[in-house]
Amino acid sequence: MYDYEQVTAFLGEWGPFQRIIFFLLSASIIPNGFNGLSAVFLADTPEHWCRVPANLTSEWLNASIPLEMRGGRQVPSRCRRYRLEALANFSALHLLPGRDVNLSQVEQEKCLDGWEYSRDPYLSTIVTEWNLVCDNDWKSPLSISLFFVGVLIGSFVSGLLSDKFGRKNVLFATMGVQTGFSFLQVFSTSWEMFTALFLIVGMGQISNYVAAFVLGAEILGKTVRIIYCTLGVCIFYALGYMLLPLCAYFIRDWRTLLLILTLPGVLYVPLWWFIPESPRWLLSQGRIQEAEAIIQKAAKKNGVLAPDIVFDPVELPDLNSQNQQSFSILDLVRTRNIRCVTIMSVIIWMVISIGYFGLSLDTPNLHGNIYLNCFFSALIEVPAYTISWLLLQHLPRRYSMAGVLFLGGCVLLFIQLVPAHLHVVSIILVMIGKFGITASFSIVYVYTAELYPTVVRNMGVGASSMASRFGSILSPYFVYLELNLKIHPNQKGRQRMEKKIQ
């Protein structure tokens, strides 16, 4: 397989055939950008407070919610209210809060009548739909984590299926899974149903991404392959990511937003007749005539004359022998060289994934407009991918990877030293950190794909991607922990004491 590029060199690097493959496969990544991070808006938690029946005077209605410390200031509690029975008695006796009644002496209770939610900036999310707040606030990050569990499963399964059944078949099958189950989510009747479907969507989302990535890497020549893996796939992913806050800004209802994000997947069905199977994979399976036909069509499309026989079975005896071989996940650790590659890939991918998804999911908690913050988080990926492409062109892979990871890590650590009131500085540093982490994500795909041989390449990329998902599964709970720490610890201690007394 090492002479494949030499054998097909007559096709050229950037003919009509390569351009079609480049743009169609890149375009197939766009839905991954807005579907993969849709939870930023679908599962965000708006401001909320306990619902209080309107059988109280206006004074007691306004004073029915106790204050708590959050974010360094006193704000109405999200999960507690003054005991309604006591308030009703005070109201009936025409007593006034603060003047006649010391509110600090009034007992508190949970939100027994449900919650009221601010309709700014959302009309509805899954949080408001199924009251995923207070004692149930763990369900929202769990939904996102289970999506990444699906990504974890898909990373592993897609590699095995793609190496066995072909890149193209798995690409379109998993695109169908992502689109179909996202559509079913729109009609979810419970949080459990939504989350179960979200897990399956995660499986399809990563599977078609990896399949498209490897398919393009195996069809395109070396020079174009680097551009495709960095500027092509990644910038089209960022384009989809940028469309997410744009759609969410105009569509504030989660069901309608999810429907709008799902429908574009149907537009990719005609691509089946334009995207071929990977000739490299066909050769690795001993299907030489099918690979020959694809190359002959490519030559005709590029307007070049192809040899009568492109892949001579006599000159490729190793391919025929490989047709009888089967490869498993154990082949990624069978030899010392491949084992070292696998171990290092697993570690690097895990570190990058924690940083990338942690920063992306935390954009609603940054100061300023949530839609602009999400857009900037997506926009910063474009220069990150561009710089990563330049680094891959002019520097060794190891130095490129180490440099961008060092940049991202140092900047994010430095945020801890920025005073709390310098909001703009903090946001700028977050975006620079996102720049470094995103650039490393782009480089690691190319680096990993080039290190593995063809027969286990998709399995190797899939296994590395699978390992990174352990970090992404935990990332929603880093955001969850941050939000809970914003409540002053003394306030939380007082609330726990009141619960014990009650």
Short mmCIF file of C-alpha atoms in Angstrom, two decimals, residues 156-339:
data_model
loop_
_atom_site.label_atom_id
_atom_site.label_comp_id
_atom_site.label_asym_id
_atom_site.label_seq_id
_atom_site.Cartn_x
_atom_site.Cartn_y
_atom_site.Cartn_z
CA PHE A 156 -15.28 2.61 18.84
CA VAL A 157 -18.01 0.96 16.77
CA SER A 158 -17.59 3.20 13.72
CA GLY A 159 -13.92 2.28 13.42
CA LEU A 160 -14.68 -1.42 13.40
CA LEU A 161 -17.64 -1.09 11.03
CA SER A 162 -15.84 1.26 8.68
CA ASP A 163 -12.80 -0.99 8.39
CA LYS A 164 -15.10 -3.95 7.72
CA PHE A 165 -17.93 -2.55 5.58
CA GLY A 166 -16.29 0.48 4.00
CA ARG A 167 -15.95 4.20 4.66
CA LYS A 168 -18.81 5.28 2.39
CA ASN A 169 -21.41 2.84 3.72
CA VAL A 170 -20.73 3.81 7.33
CA LEU A 171 -20.64 7.53 6.48
CA PHE A 172 -24.15 7.59 5.04
CA ALA A 173 -25.62 5.09 7.49
CA THR A 174 -24.49 7.12 10.48
CA MET A 175 -25.61 10.40 8.89
CA GLY A 176 -29.04 8.79 8.67
CA VAL A 177 -28.86 7.77 12.33
CA GLN A 178 -27.95 11.31 13.40
CA THR A 179 -30.70 12.95 11.35
CA GLY A 180 -33.41 10.40 12.10
CA PHE A 181 -33.00 10.25 15.84
CA SER A 182 -32.56 14.03 16.13
CA PHE A 183 -35.94 14.33 14.42
CA LEU A 184 -37.47 11.91 16.93
CA GLN A 185 -36.09 14.03 19.77
CA VAL A 186 -38.35 16.87 18.71
CA PHE A 187 -41.33 14.77 19.82
CA SER A 188 -39.86 13.68 23.16
CA THR A 189 -42.52 13.34 25.86
CA SER A 190 -40.13 13.00 28.80
CA TRP A 191 -36.59 13.75 29.85
CA GLU A 192 -35.79 10.03 29.77
CA MET A 193 -36.92 9.74 26.15
CA PHE A 194 -34.99 12.83 25.11
CA THR A 195 -31.80 11.59 26.78
CA ALA A 196 -32.02 8.07 25.35
CA LEU A 197 -32.41 9.48 21.84
CA PHE A 198 -29.60 11.98 22.49
CA LEU A 199 -27.26 9.07 23.24
CA ILE A 200 -28.02 7.49 19.85
CA VAL A 201 -27.57 10.86 18.12
CA GLY A 202 -24.12 11.04 19.69
CA MET A 203 -23.27 7.64 18.24
CA GLY A 204 -24.17 8.80 14.73
CA GLN A 205 -22.58 12.22 15.10
CA ILE A 206 -19.02 11.07 15.72
CA SER A 207 -19.28 8.05 13.43
CA ASN A 208 -19.99 10.06 10.29
CA TYR A 209 -17.33 12.62 11.25
CA VAL A 210 -14.61 9.98 11.56
CA ALA A 211 -15.77 8.16 8.41
CA ALA A 212 -15.77 11.38 6.35
CA PHE A 213 -12.37 12.35 7.73
CA VAL A 214 -10.74 9.04 6.86
CA LEU A 215 -12.50 8.73 3.50
CA GLY A 216 -11.15 12.10 2.37
CA ALA A 217 -7.70 11.40 3.79
CA GLU A 218 -7.49 8.17 1.79
CA ILE A 219 -8.81 9.51 -1.52
CA LEU A 220 -6.96 12.83 -1.68
CA GLY A 221 -3.24 13.22 -2.35
CA LYS A 222 -0.74 14.14 0.33
CA THR A 223 -0.71 17.92 -0.24
CA VAL A 224 -4.48 18.25 -0.52
CA ARG A 225 -4.99 15.78 2.32
CA ILE A 226 -3.36 18.14 4.81
CA ILE A 227 -5.57 21.02 3.64
CA TYR A 228 -8.65 18.80 3.82
CA CYS A 229 -7.92 17.54 7.34
CA THR A 230 -7.27 21.03 8.70
CA LEU A 231 -8.93 23.74 6.61
CA GLY A 232 -11.56 21.58 4.93
CA VAL A 233 -13.22 19.38 7.53
CA CYS A 234 -12.49 21.67 10.46
CA ILE A 235 -13.54 25.01 8.96
CA PHE A 236 -16.78 23.51 7.69
CA TYR A 237 -17.36 22.18 11.21
CA ALA A 238 -16.73 25.70 12.55
CA LEU A 239 -19.15 27.06 9.96
CA GLY A 240 -21.84 24.74 11.32
CA TYR A 241 -20.90 25.79 14.85
CA MET A 242 -21.32 29.47 13.89
CA LEU A 243 -24.77 28.74 12.47
CA LEU A 244 -25.88 27.40 15.86
CA PRO A 245 -26.06 30.74 17.77
CA LEU A 246 -27.54 32.38 14.67
CA CYS A 247 -30.42 29.89 14.59
CA ALA A 248 -30.80 29.97 18.36
CA TYR A 249 -31.02 33.77 18.38
CA PHE A 250 -34.06 33.78 16.11
CA ILE A 251 -35.64 30.55 17.43
CA ARG A 252 -36.03 30.59 21.21
CA ASP A 253 -38.18 27.42 21.56
CA TRP A 254 -36.11 24.25 21.96
CA ARG A 255 -38.36 21.95 19.91
CA THR A 256 -38.52 24.30 16.93
CA LEU A 257 -34.77 24.96 17.15
CA LEU A 258 -33.98 21.24 17.19
CA LEU A 259 -36.27 20.66 14.19
CA ILE A 260 -34.53 23.41 12.20
CA LEU A 261 -31.12 21.95 13.08
CA THR A 262 -32.22 18.46 12.03
CA LEU A 263 -33.78 19.10 8.62
CA PRO A 264 -30.52 19.94 6.73
CA GLY A 265 -29.42 16.32 7.18
CA VAL A 266 -31.98 15.27 4.53
CA LEU A 267 -30.19 17.42 1.94
CA TYR A 268 -27.16 15.11 2.03
CA VAL A 269 -28.92 12.05 0.59
CA PRO A 270 -27.99 12.89 -3.07
CA LEU A 271 -24.30 12.89 -2.14
CA TRP A 272 -24.41 9.07 -2.25
CA TRP A 273 -24.16 9.23 -6.04
CA PHE A 274 -21.21 11.64 -6.03
CA ILE A 275 -18.92 10.31 -3.28
CA PRO A 276 -17.07 7.06 -4.11
CA GLU A 277 -15.72 4.42 -1.79
CA SER A 278 -12.08 4.69 -0.72
CA PRO A 279 -9.86 2.96 -3.31
CA ARG A 280 -7.28 2.35 -0.58
CA TRP A 281 -9.86 0.46 1.50
CA LEU A 282 -11.01 -1.53 -1.53
CA LEU A 283 -7.42 -2.53 -2.24
CA SER A 284 -6.89 -3.54 1.38
CA GLN A 285 -9.88 -5.87 0.96
CA GLY A 286 -8.53 -7.31 -2.28
CA ARG A 287 -11.31 -5.69 -4.36
CA ILE A 288 -8.90 -4.48 -7.00
CA GLN A 289 -11.38 -4.20 -9.89
CA GLU A 290 -13.67 -1.85 -7.94
CA ALA A 291 -10.73 0.35 -6.99
CA GLU A 292 -9.60 0.31 -10.61
CA ALA A 293 -13.04 1.49 -11.80
CA ILE A 294 -13.04 4.43 -9.38
CA ILE A 295 -9.58 5.57 -10.50
CA GLN A 296 -10.55 5.24 -14.17
CA LYS A 297 -13.63 7.43 -13.59
CA ALA A 298 -11.50 9.93 -11.71
CA ALA A 299 -9.03 10.09 -14.60
CA LYS A 300 -11.87 10.68 -17.05
CA LYS A 301 -13.29 13.47 -14.87
CA ASN A 302 -9.85 15.09 -14.58
CA GLY A 303 -9.30 14.82 -18.33
CA VAL A 304 -6.14 12.70 -18.05
CA LEU A 305 -5.25 9.42 -19.68
CA ALA A 306 -5.11 6.48 -17.27
CA PRO A 307 -3.07 3.31 -17.84
CA ASP A 308 -5.05 0.30 -19.02
CA ILE A 309 -4.18 -1.40 -15.73
CA VAL A 310 -3.68 0.89 -12.72
CA PHE A 311 -3.34 -1.75 -9.99
CA ASP A 312 -1.57 -4.83 -11.29
CA PRO A 313 -2.31 -7.81 -9.00
CA VAL A 314 1.12 -9.21 -9.82
CA GLU A 315 2.80 -6.06 -8.47
CA LEU A 316 0.58 -5.99 -5.40
CA PRO A 317 0.86 -9.52 -3.98
CA ASP A 318 0.56 -8.27 -0.39
CA LEU A 319 -2.93 -6.97 -1.09
CA ASN A 320 -4.21 -10.37 -2.11
CA SER A 321 -2.79 -11.90 1.04
CA GLN A 322 -4.36 -9.16 3.18
CA ASN A 323 -7.75 -10.06 1.75
CA GLN A 324 -7.67 -13.20 3.83
CA GLN A 325 -6.63 -11.43 7.00
CA SER A 326 -8.92 -9.97 9.62
CA PHE A 327 -7.90 -7.14 11.89
CA SER A 328 -9.17 -6.40 15.39
CA ILE A 329 -8.68 -3.80 18.10
CA LEU A 330 -5.82 -5.92 19.45
CA ASP A 331 -3.76 -5.02 16.38
CA LEU A 332 -3.46 -1.49 17.80
CA VAL A 333 -1.25 -2.84 20.61
CA ARG A 334 0.24 -5.94 19.00
CA THR A 335 3.63 -4.51 17.99
CA ARG A 336 5.85 -2.20 20.00
CA ASN A 337 5.72 0.63 17.46
CA ILE A 338 1.93 0.60 17.06
CA ARG A 339 1.50 0.18 20.82
#
